[in-house]
Coordinates of C-alpha atoms in Angstrom, one line a residue:
M75 CA 31.4 0.2 82.0
H76 CA 27.8 0.9 81.3
I77 CA 26.5 1.2 77.7
G78 CA 25.3 4.7 78.4
T79 CA 28.8 5.8 79.4
I80 CA 30.3 4.3 76.2
V81 CA 27.7 6.2 74.1
Q82 CA 28.4 9.5 76.0
K83 CA 32.2 9.1 75.4
L84 CA 31.6 8.4 71.7
W85 CA 29.3 11.3 71.3
G86 CA 31.8 13.6 72.9
D87 CA 34.5 12.5 70.5
R88 CA 34.3 13.9 67.0
R89 CA 35.4 10.6 65.4
G90 CA 33.0 8.7 67.6
A91 CA 30.1 11.0 66.7
L92 CA 30.9 10.5 63.0
A93 CA 30.9 6.7 63.4
M94 CA 27.5 6.8 65.1
I95 CA 26.0 9.0 62.4
T96 CA 27.4 6.7 59.8
A97 CA 26.0 3.6 61.5
I98 CA 22.6 5.2 61.9
S99 CA 22.5 6.4 58.3
M100 CA 23.8 3.2 56.7
P101 CA 20.5 1.4 56.4
V102 CA 19.0 4.4 54.7
I103 CA 22.0 4.7 52.3
I104 CA 21.9 1.0 51.6
G105 CA 18.1 1.0 51.1
G106 CA 18.3 4.1 48.8
A107 CA 21.1 2.5 46.7
G108 CA 19.1 -0.8 46.5
L109 CA 15.9 1.0 45.5
A110 CA 17.8 3.1 42.9
A111 CA 19.3 0.0 41.4
D112 CA 15.9 -1.7 41.3
T113 CA 14.3 1.4 39.7
I114 CA 16.9 1.5 37.0
Q115 CA 16.4 -2.2 36.2
W116 CA 12.6 -1.8 36.3
S117 CA 12.7 1.3 34.0
Y118 CA 15.0 -0.5 31.5
T119 CA 12.8 -3.6 31.4
K120 CA 9.7 -1.5 31.0
R121 CA 11.1 0.5 28.1
A122 CA 12.5 -2.6 26.4
M123 CA 9.1 -4.3 26.7
Q124 CA 7.3 -1.2 25.4
R125 CA 9.5 -1.2 22.4
Q126 CA 8.7 -4.9 21.8
A127 CA 5.0 -4.3 22.1
D128 CA 5.1 -1.2 19.8
S129 CA 7.1 -3.1 17.2
G130 CA 4.9 -6.2 17.4
A131 CA 1.7 -4.1 17.0
L132 CA 3.1 -2.2 14.0
A133 CA 4.2 -5.5 12.4
G134 CA 0.7 -6.9 12.9
A135 CA -1.0 -3.8 11.5
F136 CA 1.3 -3.9 8.5
A137 CA 0.2 -7.5 7.8
L138 CA -3.4 -6.3 8.2
S139 CA -2.8 -3.5 5.7
Q140 CA -1.7 -6.0 3.1
S141 CA -5.0 -7.9 3.6
Q142 CA -3.2 -10.7 5.4
Q143 CA -5.5 -11.0 8.5
N144 CA -4.9 -14.7 8.9
T145 CA -1.1 -14.1 9.3
V146 CA -1.3 -11.3 11.9
A147 CA -0.6 -13.5 14.9
A148 CA 2.3 -15.2 13.2
T149 CA 3.7 -11.9 12.1
V150 CA 3.5 -10.4 15.6
T151 CA 5.0 -13.6 17.1
A152 CA 7.9 -13.5 14.7
D153 CA 8.6 -9.9 15.4
L154 CA 8.5 -10.4 19.2
S155 CA 11.1 -13.2 18.7
R156 CA 13.4 -11.0 16.7
N157 CA 13.2 -8.2 19.3
N158 CA 13.4 -10.6 22.3
N159 CA 15.4 -8.2 24.6
V160 CA 13.3 -9.2 27.6
A161 CA 12.2 -12.8 28.2
M162 CA 8.5 -13.0 28.9
T163 CA 7.2 -15.2 31.6
I164 CA 3.6 -14.6 30.6
A165 CA 2.3 -15.6 27.1
P166 CA 1.8 -12.5 24.9
V167 CA -1.8 -11.4 24.1
I168 CA -2.3 -10.7 20.3
Q169 CA -5.7 -9.5 19.3
T170 CA -7.3 -8.3 16.1
P171 CA -9.7 -6.8 16.6
P172 CA -8.8 -5.8 20.2
T173 CA -11.1 -6.9 23.0
A174 CA -10.0 -4.2 25.4
G175 CA -9.0 -0.6 25.3
A176 CA -10.1 2.4 23.3
F177 CA -10.0 0.5 20.0
S178 CA -12.0 -2.6 21.2
G179 CA -13.8 -4.2 18.3
D180 CA -11.9 -2.2 15.6
T181 CA -11.2 -4.6 12.8
R182 CA -8.4 -2.4 11.5
A183 CA -6.5 -2.4 14.8
V184 CA -4.0 -4.9 16.3
R185 CA -3.4 -5.0 20.1
V186 CA -0.3 -6.6 21.7
A187 CA -0.1 -7.0 25.5
L188 CA 3.0 -8.3 27.2
A189 CA 3.9 -9.1 30.8
T190 CA 6.8 -10.6 32.7
D191 CA 7.5 -11.4 36.3
L192 CA 10.8 -9.8 37.3
R193 CA 12.7 -10.4 40.6
L194 CA 14.3 -7.1 41.6
P195 CA 17.1 -7.7 44.2
F196 CA 16.2 -5.2 46.8
V197 CA 12.4 -5.3 46.4
A198 CA 12.5 -9.1 46.4
F199 CA 14.4 -9.0 49.7
L200 CA 11.6 -7.0 51.3
M201 CA 8.5 -8.6 49.5
Q202 CA 9.8 -12.1 48.8
R203 CA 8.1 -12.1 45.4
A204 CA 8.6 -11.0 41.8
I205 CA 7.2 -7.8 40.4
R206 CA 4.9 -8.1 37.3
I207 CA 5.8 -5.5 34.6
P208 CA 3.2 -5.0 31.8
A209 CA 3.5 -3.3 28.4
E210 CA 0.8 -2.8 25.8
A211 CA 0.5 -1.2 22.3
T212 CA -2.2 -0.9 19.7
A213 CA -1.5 -0.1 16.1
K214 CA -4.1 0.6 13.4
V215 CA -4.4 0.8 9.6
V216 CA -5.6 4.3 8.9
S217 CA -6.6 6.1 5.7
Q218 CA -4.0 8.2 3.9
G219 CA -5.5 10.0 0.9
E220 CA -7.6 8.9 -2.1
Y221 CA -5.7 7.4 -5.0
C222 CA -6.7 6.6 -8.6
V223 CA -3.2 5.7 -9.9
L224 CA -1.3 2.8 -8.4
S225 CA 2.0 1.2 -9.5
L226 CA 2.3 -2.3 -8.2
E227 CA 6.1 -2.4 -9.1
N228 CA 8.0 -3.8 -6.1
T229 CA 11.6 -3.8 -7.5
N230 CA 14.1 -1.0 -7.4
V231 CA 12.9 0.8 -10.5
T232 CA 10.7 3.8 -11.0
G233 CA 7.0 3.0 -10.8
I234 CA 5.4 6.2 -12.0
N235 CA 7.1 8.4 -14.6
M236 CA 5.8 11.7 -15.9
G237 CA 7.6 13.7 -18.5
G238 CA 7.5 15.6 -21.8
N239 CA 4.7 18.0 -22.1
T240 CA 2.2 15.8 -20.3
N241 CA -0.6 17.5 -18.3
V242 CA -2.2 15.2 -15.8
D243 CA -5.2 16.5 -13.8
L244 CA -6.4 13.6 -11.7
G245 CA -8.3 15.1 -8.9
C246 CA -6.9 12.3 -6.7
G247 CA -3.6 10.8 -5.7
M248 CA -0.9 8.6 -7.1
M249 CA 1.0 5.8 -5.3
S250 CA 4.0 3.7 -6.2
N251 CA 4.9 0.4 -4.4
S252 CA 8.5 0.6 -5.8
P253 CA 11.2 0.9 -3.1
S254 CA 13.4 2.9 -5.5
A255 CA 14.9 6.2 -4.4
V256 CA 13.1 7.6 -7.4
S257 CA 9.9 5.7 -7.1
V258 CA 7.8 8.5 -8.6
T259 CA 9.4 11.1 -10.9
A260 CA 8.1 14.2 -12.7
G261 CA 10.3 16.0 -15.2
G262 CA 10.4 17.9 -18.5
S263 CA 7.6 20.4 -18.9
S264 CA 5.1 18.0 -17.2
R265 CA 2.4 19.5 -15.0
I266 CA 0.8 17.3 -12.4
N267 CA -2.3 18.1 -10.4
A268 CA -2.6 15.1 -8.1
T269 CA -2.4 14.8 -4.4
P270 CA -1.1 13.0 -2.4
V271 CA 1.8 11.6 -4.4
A272 CA 3.1 8.7 -2.3
A273 CA 5.6 5.9 -2.6
V274 CA 7.3 3.1 -0.7
G275 CA 10.6 4.6 -1.9
G276 CA 11.5 8.2 -2.6
V277 CA 9.5 11.0 -4.3
P278 CA 12.0 13.7 -5.4
A279 CA 10.6 17.2 -5.1
A280 CA 9.8 18.9 -8.4
P281 CA 8.2 22.3 -7.6
S282 CA 7.9 23.3 -11.2
N283 CA 6.1 20.1 -12.1
Y284 CA 3.7 19.6 -9.2
A285 CA 0.8 22.0 -8.6
A286 CA 0.9 24.1 -5.5
G287 CA -0.3 22.3 -2.4
T288 CA 0.7 18.8 -3.7
Q289 CA 1.5 16.6 -0.8
L290 CA 4.5 14.3 -1.3
I291 CA 4.6 11.3 0.9
P292 CA 7.8 9.2 0.5
Y293 CA 8.6 6.0 2.3
S294 CA 5.0 4.9 2.8
V295 CA 3.7 1.3 3.4
P296 CA 2.9 -0.6 0.2
Q297 CA -0.7 -0.4 -1.0
F298 CA -2.6 -3.6 -1.5
D299 CA -3.8 -4.3 -5.1
P300 CA -7.5 -3.1 -5.0
L301 CA -8.4 -5.5 -7.8
A302 CA -6.5 -8.6 -6.5
N303 CA -9.7 -10.5 -6.2
L304 CA -10.6 -10.4 -9.9
P305 CA -10.6 -13.9 -11.3
S306 CA -8.0 -14.9 -13.9
P307 CA -9.6 -15.0 -17.4
N308 CA -11.2 -18.3 -18.4
L309 CA -12.2 -18.8 -22.0
A310 CA -14.0 -22.1 -21.5
G311 CA -17.5 -22.0 -22.9
V312 CA -17.1 -18.5 -24.4
A313 CA -18.1 -18.2 -28.0
N314 CA -15.4 -17.6 -30.6
R315 CA -16.0 -14.6 -32.8
N316 CA -14.8 -13.5 -36.3
G317 CA -14.6 -10.0 -37.6
G318 CA -11.8 -8.7 -35.3
N319 CA -10.0 -7.1 -38.2
V320 CA -11.8 -3.9 -39.5
G321 CA -10.1 -2.1 -42.3
P322 CA -10.1 1.7 -43.1
N323 CA -13.5 3.1 -44.3
Q324 CA -15.2 -0.1 -43.0
H325 CA -18.0 -0.1 -40.4
S326 CA -18.6 -3.0 -38.1
I327 CA -20.7 -3.9 -35.1
L328 CA -19.0 -6.5 -33.0
D329 CA -20.4 -8.9 -30.4
P330 CA -18.7 -10.0 -27.1
G331 CA -16.7 -13.3 -27.2
V332 CA -13.3 -14.6 -27.9
Y333 CA -11.2 -13.0 -30.6
R334 CA -8.3 -15.3 -31.4
G335 CA -5.2 -13.6 -32.6
G336 CA -6.4 -10.2 -31.5
M337 CA -8.3 -7.2 -32.9
D338 CA -7.0 -4.8 -35.5
L339 CA -9.4 -1.9 -35.8
K340 CA -8.8 0.8 -38.4
G341 CA -12.3 1.8 -39.3
Q342 CA -15.5 2.6 -37.5
V343 CA -16.3 0.0 -34.8
E344 CA -19.2 -0.3 -32.4
L345 CA -18.8 -2.8 -29.5
R346 CA -22.0 -4.2 -28.1
P347 CA -22.1 -4.5 -24.3
G348 CA -20.2 -7.4 -22.8
I349 CA -16.8 -9.1 -22.3
Y350 CA -14.3 -9.1 -25.2
Y351 CA -11.5 -11.7 -24.7
I352 CA -8.5 -10.9 -26.8
D353 CA -6.8 -14.3 -27.2
G354 CA -3.2 -13.4 -28.0
G355 CA -1.9 -10.7 -30.3
S356 CA -3.2 -7.3 -29.5
F357 CA -6.2 -5.0 -29.2
S358 CA -5.0 -2.5 -31.8
A359 CA -6.7 0.8 -32.9
G360 CA -5.2 2.6 -35.9
S361 CA -4.8 6.4 -36.3
Q362 CA -8.1 6.6 -38.3
A363 CA -10.1 4.2 -36.1
T364 CA -13.3 5.2 -34.3
V365 CA -14.2 2.7 -31.5
S366 CA -17.1 3.0 -29.2
G367 CA -18.9 0.9 -26.6
T368 CA -20.9 1.2 -23.4
G369 CA -20.8 -1.6 -20.8
V370 CA -17.7 -3.0 -22.4
V371 CA -14.6 -4.7 -20.8
I372 CA -11.6 -5.7 -22.9
I373 CA -9.7 -8.7 -21.4
L374 CA -6.2 -9.3 -22.7
T375 CA -5.2 -12.9 -22.3
H376 CA -4.3 -16.2 -24.1
H377 CA -5.8 -19.6 -24.0
S378 CA -2.4 -21.0 -22.9
A379 CA -1.7 -18.2 -20.4
E380 CA -0.7 -20.6 -17.7
S381 CA 2.0 -22.4 -19.7
S382 CA 2.8 -19.6 -22.2
P383 CA 2.4 -16.2 -20.4
G384 CA 4.5 -14.6 -23.0
L385 CA 1.7 -14.9 -25.5
I386 CA -0.8 -12.9 -23.5
A387 CA -2.3 -10.1 -25.5
H388 CA -1.4 -6.4 -25.1
V389 CA -3.0 -3.1 -26.2
S390 CA -1.9 -0.6 -28.7
I391 CA -4.1 2.5 -29.4
N392 CA -2.7 5.1 -31.8
G393 CA -2.8 8.7 -30.8
G394 CA -5.0 9.6 -33.7
A395 CA -7.7 7.1 -32.9
T396 CA -11.0 8.2 -31.4
I397 CA -11.9 5.9 -28.5
N398 CA -15.1 6.1 -26.5
L399 CA -15.3 3.2 -24.0
T400 CA -17.3 2.9 -20.8
A401 CA -17.0 0.0 -18.4
P402 CA -19.9 -2.1 -17.2
T403 CA -21.6 -1.0 -14.0
S404 CA -22.5 -4.5 -12.7
G405 CA -21.1 -8.1 -12.8
T406 CA -17.7 -9.5 -12.1
Y407 CA -15.9 -6.8 -14.0
A408 CA -18.0 -3.9 -12.9
G409 CA -16.0 -0.7 -13.4
V410 CA -13.2 -2.3 -15.4
V411 CA -12.6 -1.3 -19.0
F412 CA -9.2 -3.0 -19.7
Y413 CA -7.9 -6.0 -17.8
Q414 CA -4.7 -7.7 -18.8
D415 CA -4.2 -11.2 -17.5
R416 CA -2.1 -10.9 -14.3
R417 CA 0.0 -13.8 -15.5
A418 CA 1.5 -11.6 -18.3
L419 CA 5.3 -11.4 -18.2
D420 CA 6.9 -8.0 -17.6
Q421 CA 7.9 -7.4 -21.2
G422 CA 6.9 -4.9 -23.8
D423 CA 4.6 -1.9 -23.4
N424 CA 0.9 -1.2 -23.6
K425 CA 0.0 2.1 -25.2
I426 CA -3.2 3.8 -24.3
N427 CA -3.5 6.9 -26.5
G428 CA -6.3 8.7 -28.4
N429 CA -7.1 12.1 -29.8
S430 CA -8.9 15.0 -28.1
A431 CA -12.3 13.4 -28.9
S432 CA -11.4 10.2 -26.9
R433 CA -13.3 9.3 -23.8
Y434 CA -12.5 6.5 -21.3
Q435 CA -14.5 5.6 -18.2
G436 CA -13.4 2.7 -16.0
T437 CA -10.3 0.9 -14.7
F438 CA -7.1 0.2 -16.6
Y439 CA -5.8 -2.9 -14.9
F440 CA -2.4 -4.2 -16.0
P441 CA -0.9 -5.8 -12.9
G442 CA 2.0 -7.4 -14.7
Q443 CA 3.1 -4.9 -17.4
H444 CA 3.9 -1.3 -18.1
V445 CA 1.3 1.1 -19.6
E446 CA 2.1 4.3 -21.4
F447 CA -0.2 7.2 -21.9
T448 CA 0.8 9.4 -24.8
G449 CA -2.4 10.9 -25.9
T450 CA -3.0 14.2 -27.6
S451 CA -4.1 17.5 -26.1
G452 CA -7.5 17.3 -24.4
Q453 CA -7.8 13.5 -24.0
D454 CA -10.6 12.9 -21.5
V455 CA -10.2 9.8 -19.3
R456 CA -13.4 11.0 -17.6
C457 CA -13.4 8.7 -14.5
V458 CA -10.7 6.1 -14.2
Q459 CA -8.6 4.1 -11.9
I460 CA -5.2 3.1 -13.2
V461 CA -3.6 0.0 -11.6
T462 CA -0.5 -1.2 -13.4
R463 CA 2.9 -2.6 -12.8
R464 CA 4.4 0.6 -14.0
V465 CA 2.8 3.7 -15.7
T466 CA 4.2 6.5 -17.8
F467 CA 2.6 9.8 -18.7
I468 CA 4.6 11.4 -21.5
G469 CA 4.5 13.3 -24.7
N470 CA 1.7 15.8 -25.2
S471 CA -0.9 13.8 -23.3
H472 CA -3.5 15.9 -21.5
I473 CA -5.5 13.8 -19.1
T474 CA -8.4 15.2 -17.2
N475 CA -10.0 12.8 -14.7
V476 CA -13.5 13.8 -13.6
C477 CA -15.6 11.4 -11.6
P478 CA -19.4 12.0 -11.2
P479 CA -20.7 10.3 -8.0
G480 CA -21.3 6.6 -8.6
S481 CA -19.7 6.5 -12.0
G482 CA -16.7 4.5 -13.3
A483 CA -14.1 3.0 -11.1
G484 CA -13.4 6.2 -9.0
S485 CA -10.6 6.2 -6.5
F486 CA -9.6 3.9 -3.6
S487 CA -8.4 4.8 -0.1
G488 CA -4.7 4.6 0.6
T489 CA -3.5 3.4 4.0
R490 CA -0.7 3.8 6.4
V491 CA 0.1 2.2 9.8
K492 CA 0.4 4.1 13.0
L493 CA 0.5 3.5 16.8
V494 CA -2.7 4.7 18.3
A495 CA -2.3 3.5 21.9

């Protein structure tokens, strides 16, 4: 029987026709199924790789935001290892700054490029080779507001606390590095005019305390200490001074140098320009004290700070005191009016108060301890930056922060990390 006759008989039979159609269609069906399976595998791999690239770029940018540029590559590599859902056959490319793409040359960006060769069953049957799948991401450290108050606290306690009848008018933002759910809190009859108010942890809403339009930004990245590069105090070769105790109704003009055991100021005191090292004890101003100085920085330390950090000096300024201090505009401590040795233990409080005639201009830098502002109505901090472990604004303090261009410490730019490509 000829083949043509067989085909004619099959075609004339319903069951035979169906068998022929099925036979003719089978390669298409098998090919479609194979292609669909390969597409699903390709899509899954591509998505998984993109997640790895995104996560790695964000991790690298986070390290960059903490001024750890030399650890970016190691940080990205560790993140890729943790998220190793797809094995890479090609070594990852980690760049900061990137050398390709829209952010090429940007020193605040991190680029991660991944690639792997994947053998897809159906495509490999046709092409006899693996398919290369790429994924790329770029993350960048971008600005997020201007801040002049920063709490460096990194444990689960409140970093910035505002209460009582305090009135804080900063003209810039506040930031707390504390991961606490109440990282920043405003309560009582306090009135806060500062934006943004950001934190690594939570920032509970308080509409009656924050001025209209205040931007609350919880769960931000930690901000790097803007004064981390200041050297630790060194008393070697610095002249020792006497006269650090000034009684009521006394008038003294003091020179820069080392004041062992602290300063106890209760009368009228003029500080000549320079650096005043308070070697243990405290920098204390009584309720009747009048203290003034231009180009002055007060450094709170101890000659045995390395071995006895508990002896590092602190500050205590009574609310009735009249204080008029302006930081130097040049030198190592330019813009700094108070600096407590960063080796100080987290114990005790530093009280920065003053009456309505008090004027401060410069940075309050207390990286290891708590600072409390409890000034009286109208206290003028003029132009300050407050960087402390924790800070409290309470009582009847009324702080107005006004920064003329080029004066004082001013504010510093906050940062956040985001994917940009």
